[in-house]
CSV table of C-alpha atoms and ligand atoms in Angstrom, one decimal:
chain,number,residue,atom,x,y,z
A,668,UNK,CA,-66.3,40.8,112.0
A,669,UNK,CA,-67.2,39.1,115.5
A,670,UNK,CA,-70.4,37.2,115.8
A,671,UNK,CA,-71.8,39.8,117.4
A,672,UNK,CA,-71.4,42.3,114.5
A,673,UNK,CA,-72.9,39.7,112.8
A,674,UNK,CA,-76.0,39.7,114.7
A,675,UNK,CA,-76.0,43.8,114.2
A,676,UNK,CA,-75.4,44.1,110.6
A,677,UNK,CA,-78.5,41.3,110.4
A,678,UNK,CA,-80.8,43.2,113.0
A,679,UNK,CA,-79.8,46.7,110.8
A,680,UNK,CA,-80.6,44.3,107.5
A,681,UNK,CA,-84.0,43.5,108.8
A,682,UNK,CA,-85.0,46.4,110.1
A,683,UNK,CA,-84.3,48.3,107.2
A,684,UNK,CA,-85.8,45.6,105.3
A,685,UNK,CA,-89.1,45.7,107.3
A,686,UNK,CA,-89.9,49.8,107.1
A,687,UNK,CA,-89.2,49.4,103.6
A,688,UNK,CA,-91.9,46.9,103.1
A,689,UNK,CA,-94.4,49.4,104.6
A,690,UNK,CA,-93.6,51.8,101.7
A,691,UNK,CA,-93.2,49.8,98.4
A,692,UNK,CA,-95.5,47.3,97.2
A,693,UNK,CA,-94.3,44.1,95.6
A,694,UNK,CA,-93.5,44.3,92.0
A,695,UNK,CA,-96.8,41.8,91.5
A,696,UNK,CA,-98.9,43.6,93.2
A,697,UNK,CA,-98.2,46.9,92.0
A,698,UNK,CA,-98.4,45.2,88.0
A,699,UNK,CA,-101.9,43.5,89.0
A,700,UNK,CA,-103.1,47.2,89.8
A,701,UNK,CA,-102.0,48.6,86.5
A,702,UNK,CA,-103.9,45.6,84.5
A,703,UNK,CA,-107.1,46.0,86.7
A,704,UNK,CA,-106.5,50.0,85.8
A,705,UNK,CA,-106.0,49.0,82.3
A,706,UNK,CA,-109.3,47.0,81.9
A,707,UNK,CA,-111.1,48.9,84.1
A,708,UNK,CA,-114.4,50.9,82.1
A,709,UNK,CA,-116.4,53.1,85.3
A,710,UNK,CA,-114.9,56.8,85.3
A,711,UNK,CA,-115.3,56.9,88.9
A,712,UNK,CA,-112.7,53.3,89.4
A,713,UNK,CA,-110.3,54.7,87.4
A,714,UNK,CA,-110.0,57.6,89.5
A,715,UNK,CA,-109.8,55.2,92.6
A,716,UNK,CA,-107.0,53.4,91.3
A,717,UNK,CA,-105.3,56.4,89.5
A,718,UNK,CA,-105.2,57.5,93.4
A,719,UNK,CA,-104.1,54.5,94.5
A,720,UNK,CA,-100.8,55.1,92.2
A,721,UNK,CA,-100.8,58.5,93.0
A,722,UNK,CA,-100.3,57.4,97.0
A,723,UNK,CA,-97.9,55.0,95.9
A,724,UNK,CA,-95.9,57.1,94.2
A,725,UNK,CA,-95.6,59.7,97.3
A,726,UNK,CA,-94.8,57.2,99.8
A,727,UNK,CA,-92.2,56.5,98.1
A,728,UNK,CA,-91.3,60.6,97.4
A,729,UNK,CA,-92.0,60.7,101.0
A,730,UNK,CA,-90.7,57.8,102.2
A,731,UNK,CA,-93.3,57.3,104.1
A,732,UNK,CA,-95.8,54.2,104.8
A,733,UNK,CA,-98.2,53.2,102.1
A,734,UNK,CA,-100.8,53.1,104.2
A,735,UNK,CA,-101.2,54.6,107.8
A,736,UNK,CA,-102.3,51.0,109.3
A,737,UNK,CA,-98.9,49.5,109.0
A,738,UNK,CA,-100.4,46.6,110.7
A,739,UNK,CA,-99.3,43.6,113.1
A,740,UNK,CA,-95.7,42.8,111.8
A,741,UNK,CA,-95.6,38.8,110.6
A,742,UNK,CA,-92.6,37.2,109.6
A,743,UNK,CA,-92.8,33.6,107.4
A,744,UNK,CA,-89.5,32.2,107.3
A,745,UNK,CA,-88.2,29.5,105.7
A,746,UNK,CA,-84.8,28.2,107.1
A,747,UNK,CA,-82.0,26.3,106.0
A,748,UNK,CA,-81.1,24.2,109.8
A,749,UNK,CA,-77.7,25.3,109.6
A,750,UNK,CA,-78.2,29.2,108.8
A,751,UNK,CA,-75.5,30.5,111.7
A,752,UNK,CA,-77.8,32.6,113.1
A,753,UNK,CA,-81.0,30.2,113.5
A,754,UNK,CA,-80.9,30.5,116.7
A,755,UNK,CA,-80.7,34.4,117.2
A,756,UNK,CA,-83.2,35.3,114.6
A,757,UNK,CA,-86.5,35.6,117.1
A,758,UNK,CA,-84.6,37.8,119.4
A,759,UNK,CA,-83.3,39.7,115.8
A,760,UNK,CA,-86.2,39.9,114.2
A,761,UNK,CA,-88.0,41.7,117.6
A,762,UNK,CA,-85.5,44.0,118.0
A,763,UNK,CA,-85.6,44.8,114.2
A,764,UNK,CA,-89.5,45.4,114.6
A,765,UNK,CA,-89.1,47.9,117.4
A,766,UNK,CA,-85.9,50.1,115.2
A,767,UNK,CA,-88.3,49.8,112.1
A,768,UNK,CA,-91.1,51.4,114.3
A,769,UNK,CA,-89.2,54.5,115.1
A,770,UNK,CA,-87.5,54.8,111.9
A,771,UNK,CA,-90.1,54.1,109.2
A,772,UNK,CA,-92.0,55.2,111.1
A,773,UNK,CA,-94.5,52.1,111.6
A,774,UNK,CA,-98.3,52.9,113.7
A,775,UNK,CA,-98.4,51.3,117.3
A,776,UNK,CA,-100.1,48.4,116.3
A,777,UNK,CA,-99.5,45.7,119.5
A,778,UNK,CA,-102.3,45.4,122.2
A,779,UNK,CA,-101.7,43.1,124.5
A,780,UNK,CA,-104.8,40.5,125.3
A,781,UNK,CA,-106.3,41.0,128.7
A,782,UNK,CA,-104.2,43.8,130.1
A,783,UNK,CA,-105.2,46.0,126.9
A,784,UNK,CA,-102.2,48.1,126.7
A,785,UNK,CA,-100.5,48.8,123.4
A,786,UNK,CA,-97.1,48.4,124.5
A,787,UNK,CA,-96.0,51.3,121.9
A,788,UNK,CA,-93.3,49.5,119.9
A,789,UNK,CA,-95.4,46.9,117.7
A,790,UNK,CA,-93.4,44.1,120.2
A,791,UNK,CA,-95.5,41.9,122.5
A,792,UNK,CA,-96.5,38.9,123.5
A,793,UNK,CA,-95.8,36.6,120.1
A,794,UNK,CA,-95.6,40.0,118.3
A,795,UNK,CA,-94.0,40.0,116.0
A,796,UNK,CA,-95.7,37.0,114.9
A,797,UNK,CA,-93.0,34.2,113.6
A,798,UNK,CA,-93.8,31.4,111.3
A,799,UNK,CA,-91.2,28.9,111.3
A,800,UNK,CA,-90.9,26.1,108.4
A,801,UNK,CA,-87.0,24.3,108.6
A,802,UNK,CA,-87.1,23.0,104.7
A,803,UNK,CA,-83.1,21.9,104.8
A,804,UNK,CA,-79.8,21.6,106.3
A,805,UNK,CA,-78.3,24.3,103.9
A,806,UNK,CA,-77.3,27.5,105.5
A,807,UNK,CA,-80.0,30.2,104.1
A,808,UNK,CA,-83.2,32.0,105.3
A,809,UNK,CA,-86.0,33.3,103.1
A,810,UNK,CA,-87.7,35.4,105.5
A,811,UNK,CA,-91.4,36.7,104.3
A,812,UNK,CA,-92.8,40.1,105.8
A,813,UNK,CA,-96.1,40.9,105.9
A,814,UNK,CA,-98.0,43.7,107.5
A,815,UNK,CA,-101.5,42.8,108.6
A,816,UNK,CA,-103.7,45.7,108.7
A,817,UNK,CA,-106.9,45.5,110.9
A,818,UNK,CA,-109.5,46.2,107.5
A,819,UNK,CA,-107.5,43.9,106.0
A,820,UNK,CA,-107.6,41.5,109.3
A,821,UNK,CA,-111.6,41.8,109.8
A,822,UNK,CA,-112.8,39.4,107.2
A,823,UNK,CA,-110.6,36.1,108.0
A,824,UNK,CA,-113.1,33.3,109.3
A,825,UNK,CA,-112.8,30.1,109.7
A,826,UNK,CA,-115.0,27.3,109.5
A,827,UNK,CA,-115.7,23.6,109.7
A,828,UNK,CA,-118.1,21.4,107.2
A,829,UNK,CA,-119.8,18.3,107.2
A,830,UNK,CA,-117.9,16.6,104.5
A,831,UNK,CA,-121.1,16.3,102.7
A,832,UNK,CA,-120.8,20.3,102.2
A,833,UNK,CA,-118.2,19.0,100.0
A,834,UNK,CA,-116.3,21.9,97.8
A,835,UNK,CA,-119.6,23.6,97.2
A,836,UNK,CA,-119.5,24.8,100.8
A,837,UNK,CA,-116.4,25.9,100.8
A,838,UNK,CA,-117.5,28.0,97.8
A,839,UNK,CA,-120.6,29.4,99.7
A,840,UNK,CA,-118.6,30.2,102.4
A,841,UNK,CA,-115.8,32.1,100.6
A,842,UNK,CA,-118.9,33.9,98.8
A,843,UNK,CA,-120.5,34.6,102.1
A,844,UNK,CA,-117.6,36.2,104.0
A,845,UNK,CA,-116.6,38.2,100.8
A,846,UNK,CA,-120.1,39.5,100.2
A,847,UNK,CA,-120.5,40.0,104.2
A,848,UNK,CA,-117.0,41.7,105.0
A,849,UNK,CA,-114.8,42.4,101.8
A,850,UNK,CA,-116.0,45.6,101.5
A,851,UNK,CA,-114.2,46.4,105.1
A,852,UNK,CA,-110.5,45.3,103.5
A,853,UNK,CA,-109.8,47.7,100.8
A,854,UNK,CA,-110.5,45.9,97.5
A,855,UNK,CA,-109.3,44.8,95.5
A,856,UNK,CA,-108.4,42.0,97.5
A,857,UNK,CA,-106.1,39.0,97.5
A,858,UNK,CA,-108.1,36.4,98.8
A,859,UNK,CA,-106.2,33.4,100.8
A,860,UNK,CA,-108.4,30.0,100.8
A,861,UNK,CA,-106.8,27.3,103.3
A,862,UNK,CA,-109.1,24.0,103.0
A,863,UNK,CA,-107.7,21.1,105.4
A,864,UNK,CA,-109.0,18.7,108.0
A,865,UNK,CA,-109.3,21.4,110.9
A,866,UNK,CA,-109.4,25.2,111.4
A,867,UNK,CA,-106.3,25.9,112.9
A,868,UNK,CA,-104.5,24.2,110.0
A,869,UNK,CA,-106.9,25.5,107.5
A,870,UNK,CA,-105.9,29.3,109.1
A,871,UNK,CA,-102.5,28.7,108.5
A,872,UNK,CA,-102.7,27.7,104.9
A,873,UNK,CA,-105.2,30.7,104.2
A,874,UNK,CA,-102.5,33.6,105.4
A,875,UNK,CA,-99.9,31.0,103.3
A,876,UNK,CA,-101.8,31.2,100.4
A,877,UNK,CA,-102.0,35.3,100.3
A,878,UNK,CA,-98.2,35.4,100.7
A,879,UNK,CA,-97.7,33.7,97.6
A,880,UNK,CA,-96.9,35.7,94.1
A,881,UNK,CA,-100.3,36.6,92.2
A,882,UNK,CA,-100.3,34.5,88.9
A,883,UNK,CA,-99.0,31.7,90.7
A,884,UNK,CA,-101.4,29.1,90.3
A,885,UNK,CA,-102.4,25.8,93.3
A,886,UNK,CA,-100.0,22.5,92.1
A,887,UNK,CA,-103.5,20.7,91.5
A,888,UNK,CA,-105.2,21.2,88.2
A,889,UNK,CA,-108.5,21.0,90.3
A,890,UNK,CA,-107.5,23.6,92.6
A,891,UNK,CA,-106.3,26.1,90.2
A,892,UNK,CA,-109.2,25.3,88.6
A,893,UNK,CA,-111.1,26.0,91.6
A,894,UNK,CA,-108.8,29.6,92.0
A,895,UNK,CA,-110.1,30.7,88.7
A,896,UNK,CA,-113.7,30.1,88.9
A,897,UNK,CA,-113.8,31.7,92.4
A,898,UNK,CA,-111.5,34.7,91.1
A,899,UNK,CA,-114.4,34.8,88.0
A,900,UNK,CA,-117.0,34.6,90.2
A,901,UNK,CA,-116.1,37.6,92.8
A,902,UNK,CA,-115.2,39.4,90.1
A,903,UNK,CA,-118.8,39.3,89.0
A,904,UNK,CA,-119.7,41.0,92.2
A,905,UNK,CA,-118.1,44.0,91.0
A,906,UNK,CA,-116.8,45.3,94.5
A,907,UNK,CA,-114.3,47.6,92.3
A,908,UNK,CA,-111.9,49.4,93.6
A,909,UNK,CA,-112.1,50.7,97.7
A,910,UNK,CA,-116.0,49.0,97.3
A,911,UNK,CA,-117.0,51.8,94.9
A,912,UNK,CA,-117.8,49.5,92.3
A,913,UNK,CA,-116.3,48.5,89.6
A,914,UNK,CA,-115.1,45.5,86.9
A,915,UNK,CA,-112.8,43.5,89.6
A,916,UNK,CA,-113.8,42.4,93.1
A,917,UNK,CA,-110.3,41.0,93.6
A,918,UNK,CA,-106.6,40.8,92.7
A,919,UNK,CA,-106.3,36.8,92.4
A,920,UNK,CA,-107.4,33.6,94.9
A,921,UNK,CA,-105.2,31.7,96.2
A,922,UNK,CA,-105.7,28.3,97.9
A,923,UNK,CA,-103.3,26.4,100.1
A,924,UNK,CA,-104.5,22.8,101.0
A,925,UNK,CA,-103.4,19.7,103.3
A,926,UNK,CA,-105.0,16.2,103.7
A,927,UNK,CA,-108.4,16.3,105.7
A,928,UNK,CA,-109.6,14.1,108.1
A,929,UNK,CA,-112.7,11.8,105.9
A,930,UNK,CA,-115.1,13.1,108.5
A,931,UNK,CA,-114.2,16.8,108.2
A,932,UNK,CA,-113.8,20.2,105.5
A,933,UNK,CA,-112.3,22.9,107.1
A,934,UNK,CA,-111.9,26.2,105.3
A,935,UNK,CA,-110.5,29.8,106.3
A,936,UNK,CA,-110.2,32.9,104.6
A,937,UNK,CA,-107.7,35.5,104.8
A,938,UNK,CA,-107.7,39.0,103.1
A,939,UNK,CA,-104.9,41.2,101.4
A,940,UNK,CA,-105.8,44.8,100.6
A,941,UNK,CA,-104.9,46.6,97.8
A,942,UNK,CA,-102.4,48.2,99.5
A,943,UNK,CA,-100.8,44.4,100.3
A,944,UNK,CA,-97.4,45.0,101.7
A,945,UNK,CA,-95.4,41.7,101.6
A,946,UNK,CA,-91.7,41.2,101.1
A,947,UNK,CA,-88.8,38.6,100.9
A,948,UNK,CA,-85.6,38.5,101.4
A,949,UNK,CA,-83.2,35.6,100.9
A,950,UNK,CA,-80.1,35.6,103.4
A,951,UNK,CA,-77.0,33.6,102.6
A,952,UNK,CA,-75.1,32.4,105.8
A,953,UNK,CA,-72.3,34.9,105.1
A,954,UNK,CA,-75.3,37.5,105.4
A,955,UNK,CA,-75.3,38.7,101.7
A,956,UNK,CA,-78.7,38.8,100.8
A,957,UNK,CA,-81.3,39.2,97.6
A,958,UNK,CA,-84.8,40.7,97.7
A,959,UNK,CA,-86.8,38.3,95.7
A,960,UNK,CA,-90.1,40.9,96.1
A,961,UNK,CA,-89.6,43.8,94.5
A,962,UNK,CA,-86.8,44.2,91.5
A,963,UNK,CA,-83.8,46.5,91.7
A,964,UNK,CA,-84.1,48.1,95.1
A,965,UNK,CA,-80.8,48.3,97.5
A,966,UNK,CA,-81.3,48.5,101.2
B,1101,LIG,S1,-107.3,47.5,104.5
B,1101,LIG,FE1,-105.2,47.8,103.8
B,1101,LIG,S2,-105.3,49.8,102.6
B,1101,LIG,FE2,-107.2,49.6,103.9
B,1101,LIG,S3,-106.7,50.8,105.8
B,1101,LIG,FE3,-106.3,48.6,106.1
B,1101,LIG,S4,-104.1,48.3,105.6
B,1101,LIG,FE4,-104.7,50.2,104.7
């Protein structure tokens, strides 16, 4: 095969790759579901999430979206510097997001700021929205996908403390924005915590932390520490499932954290929904590839 076919057989790869995410859930999210289910005592939650699975199950019959807000397409990649196609994959990845559109099919979610015209293909300007981190000189990509959904979207603040707020602001304020705005993402939700030294970088971290696996835990005993008694604590609010009540407020907290500045906490907060569509894909330089999300599924 030319280069070129190359660069086709990757646009089909992630294209494919990125309807299918719309319509499966990741294997984590789907098991964290069934255990809130499981544990779950109201009549009326179980019924929530028993539809829930029942959805799942026909988007899949279907294959149709999950959810009909298929959201703003973000990609999170982690490259190897010498993957061959490094320098292709923006212009790959766009054209991918405008076949996955048509084919999935995926809602027109891209309205461009000021002229406030969705352009009609999920494309615009920095749509889709590309995270790059280069982590090696090897010759792989994992590539993340996540669909942000506007419910989903609505409760992610960001905020900077006095450092004398210390941790227990950061607390109130992930209290205060769940209590003010979960209700608007679909719980049970994932909730991303970024705390750094400013609130772009504190942004960042917070959409990291909801793309990582639920059960994983922050490399700081303190911080997973923290996850858990914030993850006890909304779950004493007792959102439940879709905000009809219930046993669980959320699916897991994350946190992601870098150095602060002495003079400065910053914290942010992103959401996932229920329905929290996320997927990756590892891609060798010879463009075999593995799907780390969700087990024995073939493109
Ligand atoms: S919050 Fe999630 S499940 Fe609810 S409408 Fe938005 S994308 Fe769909």
């Amino acid at each position: 095969m030319s280069h070129e076919d190359d660069i086709q057989a990757l646009t089909r790869l992630m294209a494919d790759f990125t309807a299918f995410i719309g319509k499966r859930l990741p294997d984590d999210v789907v098991a964290k579901l069934q255990a809130l289910r499981d544990q779950e005592q109201k009549d009326l939650s179980k019924v929530v999430y028993d539809s829930m699975f029942e959805n799942l199950a026909q988007a899949i019959a279907l294959n149709r979206p999950a959810c009909q807000d298929t959201g703003v397409i973000n990609y999170f990649i982690k490259a190897g510097a010498n993957f061959p196609y490094l320098a292709r994959l923006q212009n790959i990845l766009v054209q991918a997001v405008k076949t996955a559109t048509v084919e999935a099919p995926l809602r027109h979610n891209a309205v461009e700021i000021f002229e406030e015209i969705n352009t009609g293909d999920n494309t615009g300007e920095r749509a889709p929205f590309i995270h790059w981190d280069i982590i090696n000189d090897g010759d792989e990509v994992e590539i993340e996908v996540y669909m942000a959904g506007g419910g989903c979207s609505l409760p992610g603040r960001a905020i900077t403390l006095m450092p004398s707020a210390g941790y227990e602001g950061v607390v109130d304020f992930v209290f205060d924005t769940i209590v003010n705005w979960g209700i608007n993402a679909c719980p049970p939700l994932l909730v991303g915590v970024g705390i750094a030294g400013s609130v772009e970088n504190a942004a960042l971290l917070s959409k990291k932390a909801i793309l990582r696996p639920i059960g994983s835990s922050h490399p700081n005993l303190k911080g997973a520490a923290l996850e858990k008694r914030l993850e006890q604590g909304l779950n004493e609010l007792g959102l439940g499932p879709q905000g009809l009540s219930g046993s669980a407020t959320v699916l897991g907290v994350h946190i992601e954290s870098a150095a602060r500045h002495p003079s400065t906490i910053s914290a942010a907060i992103n959401i996932g929904c229920w329905a929290h569509r996320r997927g990756t894909i590892r891609i060798k330089g010879d463009l075999s590839h593995e799907i780390i999300s969700h087990r024995e599924v073939a493109l």
